[in-house]
Short mmCIF file of C-alpha atoms in Angstrom, two decimals:
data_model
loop_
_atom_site.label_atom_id
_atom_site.label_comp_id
_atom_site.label_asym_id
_atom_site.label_seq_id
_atom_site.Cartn_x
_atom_site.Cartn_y
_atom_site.Cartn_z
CA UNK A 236 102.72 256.64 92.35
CA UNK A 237 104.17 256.89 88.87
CA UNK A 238 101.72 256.99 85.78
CA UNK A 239 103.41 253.91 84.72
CA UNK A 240 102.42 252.20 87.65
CA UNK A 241 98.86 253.88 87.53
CA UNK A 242 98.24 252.42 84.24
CA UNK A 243 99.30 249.07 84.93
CA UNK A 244 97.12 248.88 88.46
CA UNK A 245 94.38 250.59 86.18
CA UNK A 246 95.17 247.75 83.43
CA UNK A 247 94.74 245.07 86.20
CA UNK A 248 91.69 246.28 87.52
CA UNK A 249 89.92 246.29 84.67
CA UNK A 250 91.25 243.02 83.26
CA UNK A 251 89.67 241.33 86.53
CA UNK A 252 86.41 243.47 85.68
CA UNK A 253 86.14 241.49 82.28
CA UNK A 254 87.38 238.21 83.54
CA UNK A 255 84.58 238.29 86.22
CA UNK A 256 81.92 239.56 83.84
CA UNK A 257 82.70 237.15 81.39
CA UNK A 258 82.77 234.15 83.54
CA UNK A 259 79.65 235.50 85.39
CA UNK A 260 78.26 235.52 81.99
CA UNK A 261 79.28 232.04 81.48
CA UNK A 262 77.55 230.89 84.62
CA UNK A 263 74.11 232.15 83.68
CA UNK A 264 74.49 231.03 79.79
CA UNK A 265 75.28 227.43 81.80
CA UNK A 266 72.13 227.32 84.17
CA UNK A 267 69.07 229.09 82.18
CA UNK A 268 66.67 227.38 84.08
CA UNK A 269 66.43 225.46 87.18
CA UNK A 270 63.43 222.93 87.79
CA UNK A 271 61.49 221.92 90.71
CA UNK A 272 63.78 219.84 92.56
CA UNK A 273 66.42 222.19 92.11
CA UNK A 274 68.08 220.57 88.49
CA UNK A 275 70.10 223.27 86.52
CA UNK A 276 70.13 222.60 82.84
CA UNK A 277 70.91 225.03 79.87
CA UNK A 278 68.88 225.71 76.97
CA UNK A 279 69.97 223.31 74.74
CA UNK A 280 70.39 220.94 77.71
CA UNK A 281 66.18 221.69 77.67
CA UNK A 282 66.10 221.19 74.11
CA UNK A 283 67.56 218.19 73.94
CA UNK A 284 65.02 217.07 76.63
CA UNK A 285 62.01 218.11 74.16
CA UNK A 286 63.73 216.32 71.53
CA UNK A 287 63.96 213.14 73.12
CA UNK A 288 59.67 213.58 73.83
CA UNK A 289 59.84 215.06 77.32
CA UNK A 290 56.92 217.58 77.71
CA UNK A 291 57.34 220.50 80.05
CA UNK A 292 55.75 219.37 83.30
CA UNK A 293 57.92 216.04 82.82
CA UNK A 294 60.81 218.61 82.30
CA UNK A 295 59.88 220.92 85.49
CA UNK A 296 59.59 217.70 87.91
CA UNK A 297 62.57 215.80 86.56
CA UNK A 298 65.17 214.09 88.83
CA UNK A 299 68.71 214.80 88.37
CA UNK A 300 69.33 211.02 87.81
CA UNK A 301 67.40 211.31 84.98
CA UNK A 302 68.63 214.45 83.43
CA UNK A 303 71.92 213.45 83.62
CA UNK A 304 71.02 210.12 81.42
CA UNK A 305 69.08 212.36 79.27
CA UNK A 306 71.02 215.92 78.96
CA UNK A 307 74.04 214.94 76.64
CA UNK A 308 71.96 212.53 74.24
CA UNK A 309 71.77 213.71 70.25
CA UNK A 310 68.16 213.99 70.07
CA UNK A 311 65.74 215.32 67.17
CA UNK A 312 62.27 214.48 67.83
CA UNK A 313 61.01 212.61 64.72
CA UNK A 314 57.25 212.38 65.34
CA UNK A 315 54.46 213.06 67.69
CA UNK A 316 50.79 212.02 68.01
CA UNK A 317 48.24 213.43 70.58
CA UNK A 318 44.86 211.49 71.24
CA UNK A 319 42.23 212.75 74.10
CA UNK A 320 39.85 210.60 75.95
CA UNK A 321 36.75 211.07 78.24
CA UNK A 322 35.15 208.08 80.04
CA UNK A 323 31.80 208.20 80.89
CA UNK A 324 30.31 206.75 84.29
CA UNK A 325 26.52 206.12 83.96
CA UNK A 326 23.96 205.73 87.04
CA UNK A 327 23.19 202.39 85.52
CA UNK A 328 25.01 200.23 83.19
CA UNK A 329 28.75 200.31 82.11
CA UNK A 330 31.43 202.63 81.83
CA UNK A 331 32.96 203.56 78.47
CA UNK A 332 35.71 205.51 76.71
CA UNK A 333 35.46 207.71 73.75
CA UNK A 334 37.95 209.82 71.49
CA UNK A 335 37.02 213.87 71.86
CA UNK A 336 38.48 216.58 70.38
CA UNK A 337 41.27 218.53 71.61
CA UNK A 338 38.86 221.92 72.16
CA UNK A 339 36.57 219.65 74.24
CA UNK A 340 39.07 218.34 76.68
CA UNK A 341 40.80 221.70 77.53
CA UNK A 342 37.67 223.69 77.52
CA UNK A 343 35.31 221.01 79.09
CA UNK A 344 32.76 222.68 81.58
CA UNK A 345 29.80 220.44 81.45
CA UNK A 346 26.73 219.80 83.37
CA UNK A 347 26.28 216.06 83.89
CA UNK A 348 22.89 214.66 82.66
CA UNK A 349 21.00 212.48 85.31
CA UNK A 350 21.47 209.72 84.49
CA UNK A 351 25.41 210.16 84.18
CA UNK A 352 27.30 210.35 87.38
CA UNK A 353 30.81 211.24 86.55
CA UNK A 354 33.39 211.67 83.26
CA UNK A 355 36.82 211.60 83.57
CA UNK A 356 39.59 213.54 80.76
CA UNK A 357 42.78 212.27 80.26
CA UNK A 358 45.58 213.00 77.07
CA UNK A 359 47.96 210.18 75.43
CA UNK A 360 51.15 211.59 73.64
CA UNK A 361 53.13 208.86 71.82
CA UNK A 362 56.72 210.16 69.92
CA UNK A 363 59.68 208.56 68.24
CA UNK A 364 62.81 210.32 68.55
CA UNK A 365 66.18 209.38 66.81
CA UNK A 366 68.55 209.14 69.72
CA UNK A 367 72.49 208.75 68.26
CA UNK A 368 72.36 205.31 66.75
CA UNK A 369 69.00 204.09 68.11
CA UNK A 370 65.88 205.36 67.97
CA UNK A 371 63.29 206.45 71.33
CA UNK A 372 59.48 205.20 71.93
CA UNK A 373 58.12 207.14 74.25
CA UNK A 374 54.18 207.56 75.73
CA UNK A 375 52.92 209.91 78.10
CA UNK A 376 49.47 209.90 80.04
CA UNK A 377 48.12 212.81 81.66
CA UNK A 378 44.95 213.39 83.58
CA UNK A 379 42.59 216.80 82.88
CA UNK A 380 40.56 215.79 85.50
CA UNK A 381 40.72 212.73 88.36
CA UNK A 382 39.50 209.07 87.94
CA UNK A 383 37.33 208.13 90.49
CA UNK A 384 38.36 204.38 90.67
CA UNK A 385 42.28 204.08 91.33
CA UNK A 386 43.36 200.90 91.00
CA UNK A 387 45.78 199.04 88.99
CA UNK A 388 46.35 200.95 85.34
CA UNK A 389 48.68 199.46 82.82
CA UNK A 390 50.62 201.63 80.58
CA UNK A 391 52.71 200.26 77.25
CA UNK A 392 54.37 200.99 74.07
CA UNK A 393 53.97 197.89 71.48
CA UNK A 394 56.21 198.13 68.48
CA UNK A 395 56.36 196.04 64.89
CA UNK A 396 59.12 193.34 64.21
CA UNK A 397 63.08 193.73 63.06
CA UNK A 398 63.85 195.48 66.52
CA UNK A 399 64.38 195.10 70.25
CA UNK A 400 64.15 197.38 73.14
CA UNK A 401 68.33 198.09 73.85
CA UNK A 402 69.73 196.47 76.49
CA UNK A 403 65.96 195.42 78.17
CA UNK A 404 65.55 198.51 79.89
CA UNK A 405 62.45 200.00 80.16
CA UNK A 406 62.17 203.44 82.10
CA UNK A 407 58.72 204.40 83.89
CA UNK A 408 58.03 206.92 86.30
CA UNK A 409 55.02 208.86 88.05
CA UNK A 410 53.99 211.99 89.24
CA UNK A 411 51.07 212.83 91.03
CA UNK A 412 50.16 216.34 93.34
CA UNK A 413 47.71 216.41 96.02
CA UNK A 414 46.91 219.36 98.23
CA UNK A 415 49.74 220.21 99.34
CA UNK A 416 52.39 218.58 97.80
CA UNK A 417 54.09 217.14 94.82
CA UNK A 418 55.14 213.01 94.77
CA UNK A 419 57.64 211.37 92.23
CA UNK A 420 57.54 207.76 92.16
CA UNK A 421 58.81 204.40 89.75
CA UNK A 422 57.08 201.79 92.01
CA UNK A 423 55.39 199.12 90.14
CA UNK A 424 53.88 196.07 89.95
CA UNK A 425 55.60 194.48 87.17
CA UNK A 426 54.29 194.12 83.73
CA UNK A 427 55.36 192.33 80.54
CA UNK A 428 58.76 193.22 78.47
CA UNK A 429 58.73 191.03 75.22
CA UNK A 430 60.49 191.41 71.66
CA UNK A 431 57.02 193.22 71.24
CA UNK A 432 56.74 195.60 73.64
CA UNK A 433 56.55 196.58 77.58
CA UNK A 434 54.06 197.42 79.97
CA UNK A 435 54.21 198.54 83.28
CA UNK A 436 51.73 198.32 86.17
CA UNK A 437 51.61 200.44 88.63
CA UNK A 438 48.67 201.48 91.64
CA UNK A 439 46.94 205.15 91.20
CA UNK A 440 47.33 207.21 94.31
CA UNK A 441 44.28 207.07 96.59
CA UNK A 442 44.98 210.94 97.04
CA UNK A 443 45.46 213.17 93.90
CA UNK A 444 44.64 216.53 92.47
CA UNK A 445 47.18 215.85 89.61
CA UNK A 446 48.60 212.57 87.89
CA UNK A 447 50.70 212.26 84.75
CA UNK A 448 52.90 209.13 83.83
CA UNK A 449 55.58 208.28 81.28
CA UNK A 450 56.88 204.83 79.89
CA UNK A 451 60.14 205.03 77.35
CA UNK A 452 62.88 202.57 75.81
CA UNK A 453 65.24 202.73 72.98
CA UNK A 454 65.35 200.38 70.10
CA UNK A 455 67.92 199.16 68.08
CA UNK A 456 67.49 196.51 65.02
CA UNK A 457 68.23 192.85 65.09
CA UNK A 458 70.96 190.97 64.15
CA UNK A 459 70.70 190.19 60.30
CA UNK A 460 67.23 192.71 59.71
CA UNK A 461 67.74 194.57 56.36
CA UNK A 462 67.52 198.68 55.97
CA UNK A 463 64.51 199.96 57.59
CA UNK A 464 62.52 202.86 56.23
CA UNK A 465 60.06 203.16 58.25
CA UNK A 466 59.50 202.99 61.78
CA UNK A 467 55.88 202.86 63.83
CA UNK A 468 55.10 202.54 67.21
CA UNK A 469 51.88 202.14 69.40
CA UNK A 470 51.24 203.94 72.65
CA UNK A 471 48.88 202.36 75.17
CA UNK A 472 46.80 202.60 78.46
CA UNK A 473 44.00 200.75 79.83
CA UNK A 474 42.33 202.32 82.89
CA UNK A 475 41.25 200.21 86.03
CA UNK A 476 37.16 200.86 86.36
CA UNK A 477 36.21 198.16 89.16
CA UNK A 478 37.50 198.65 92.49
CA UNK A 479 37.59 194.67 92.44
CA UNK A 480 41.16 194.89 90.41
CA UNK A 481 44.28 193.26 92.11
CA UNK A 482 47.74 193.80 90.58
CA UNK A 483 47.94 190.11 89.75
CA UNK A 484 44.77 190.27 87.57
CA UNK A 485 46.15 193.24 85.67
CA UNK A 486 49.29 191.09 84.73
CA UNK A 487 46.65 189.25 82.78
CA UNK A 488 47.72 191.05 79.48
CA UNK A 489 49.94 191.09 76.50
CA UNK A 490 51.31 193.52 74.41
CA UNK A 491 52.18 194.13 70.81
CA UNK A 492 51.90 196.74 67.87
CA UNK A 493 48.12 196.27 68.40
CA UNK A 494 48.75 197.42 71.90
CA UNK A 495 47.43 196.24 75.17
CA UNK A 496 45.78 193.05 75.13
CA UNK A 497 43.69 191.62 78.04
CA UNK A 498 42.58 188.78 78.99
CA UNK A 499 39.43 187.75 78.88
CA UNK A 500 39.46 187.87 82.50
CA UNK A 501 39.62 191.04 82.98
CA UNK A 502 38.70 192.99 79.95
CA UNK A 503 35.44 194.24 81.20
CA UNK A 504 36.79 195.75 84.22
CA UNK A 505 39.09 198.69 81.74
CA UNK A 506 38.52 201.02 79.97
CA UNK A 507 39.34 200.50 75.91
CA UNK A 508 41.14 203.30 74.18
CA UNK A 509 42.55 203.03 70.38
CA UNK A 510 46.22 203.23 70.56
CA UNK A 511 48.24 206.34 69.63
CA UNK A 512 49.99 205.73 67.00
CA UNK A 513 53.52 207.36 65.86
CA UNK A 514 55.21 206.50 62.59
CA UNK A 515 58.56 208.03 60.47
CA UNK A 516 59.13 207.39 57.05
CA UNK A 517 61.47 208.04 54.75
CA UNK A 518 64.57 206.89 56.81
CA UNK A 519 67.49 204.46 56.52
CA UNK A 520 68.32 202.37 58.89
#
């Protein structure tokens, strides 16, 4: 073999050395992380996500229906508001909720009194993301530890006048573990959807080690409002604590900026939380 023809069989070789290093290169820069069920998304593909108020676990368990609504968005998360709650189950007398502080719920490791037979832990996270054009309410729910009544909770977002949720869709999903698995679902039992707000309703698992749920929509403003400057929304739940609670009697609420409101009917048989509250100034819109 001539040296000309060495150098150009050399030249080859190595060209298809660089060509496969580069695009092997590409293919990990294009999947940096893969979730649970398998969904390959980049790191600004995971960005994005965070932007948009997806936490991590919401992230790690997410369909690929979802991502793919989700992935190409132009997100910037906008603001964020974290409440925790403990509710309190007495020998005698009612249950009832109360605000702690974020040391006490992730470093809980009490000894009940006597006269108190269980407490329960559980974190809202409400957010408002600009999302192109339109803006995102979002709420998340998460349990620290179990509730032992699992019944019909209703989750919601209630929002202040001069918008609409875009298009009337409302997204909800749930995820819950037990033993020895992991369970995604978006079954429900309805809820309300007004120019006010949405709720969903949906039936805690009877078997659980782990629940978390998530309730988002995008707004856009109406026809004829002015320039908005400020934007608030309110994120709500209201936890079943009587095993006597049917899915019709939770549709016995409403919703609005003040949150959740139910009926008389039924408003001793949840538990009352303050909404979480998420607000941006400063804008034009």
């Amino acid at each position: 073999m001539s040296m000309k023809k060495m150098f150009s069989y050399v030249t080859i070789c190595l060209f298809g050395i660089i060509v496969f290093a580069l695009n092997s290169n590409y293919v990990l820069a294009l999947h940096n992380y893969t979730n649970y069920y398998g969904v390959e998304m980049t790191t600004d593909e995971y960005a994005t996500l965070l932007n948009l108020g997806f936490n991590n676990d919401e992230i790690h368990y997410m369909s690929q229906d979802t991502f793919d609504a989700n992935k190409d968005l132009d997100a910037t998360l906008l603001a964020s508001e974290t409440k925790y709650y403990k509710t309190v189950y007495p020998v005698y007398g009612n249950s009832y909720t109360v605000e702690v502080t974020e040391n006490e719920y992730f470093n809980q490791n009490e000894v009940l009194p006597l006269d108190i037979q269980n407490t329960e832990y559980k974190t809202i996270v409400s957010t408002i993301s600009a999302n192109g054009n339109k803006y995102r309410y979002k709420i998340s729910v998460a349990w620290k530890k179990m509730p032992s009544i699992r019944k019909y909770d209703i989750i919601g977002i209630g929002h202040v006048d001069d918008i609409h949720i875009y298009n009337s869709i409302v997204y909800f999903a749930y995820h819950y573990t037990t033993s020895t698995s992991e369970y995604d679902s978006s079954l429900n039992y309805g809820g309300n959807t007004t120019e006010y707000g949405a709720t969903k309703i949906y039936k805690l698992p009877d078997t659980m080690t782990g629940l978390s749920s998530t309730l988002y929509y995008d707004v856009e403003k109406d026809t004829g409002a002015g320039t908005l400057t400020s934007l608030s929304m309110c994120g709500d739940y209201s936890h079943a604590t009587s095993n006597s609670v049917t899915s019709t009697m939770a549709a016995n609420h409403s919703i609005g900026y003040g949150g959740i409101g139910l009926y008389s009917s039924i408003i001793n048989l949840y538990d009352a939380v303050q909404c979480t509250y998420a607000s941006v100034n400063n804008i034009s819109w």
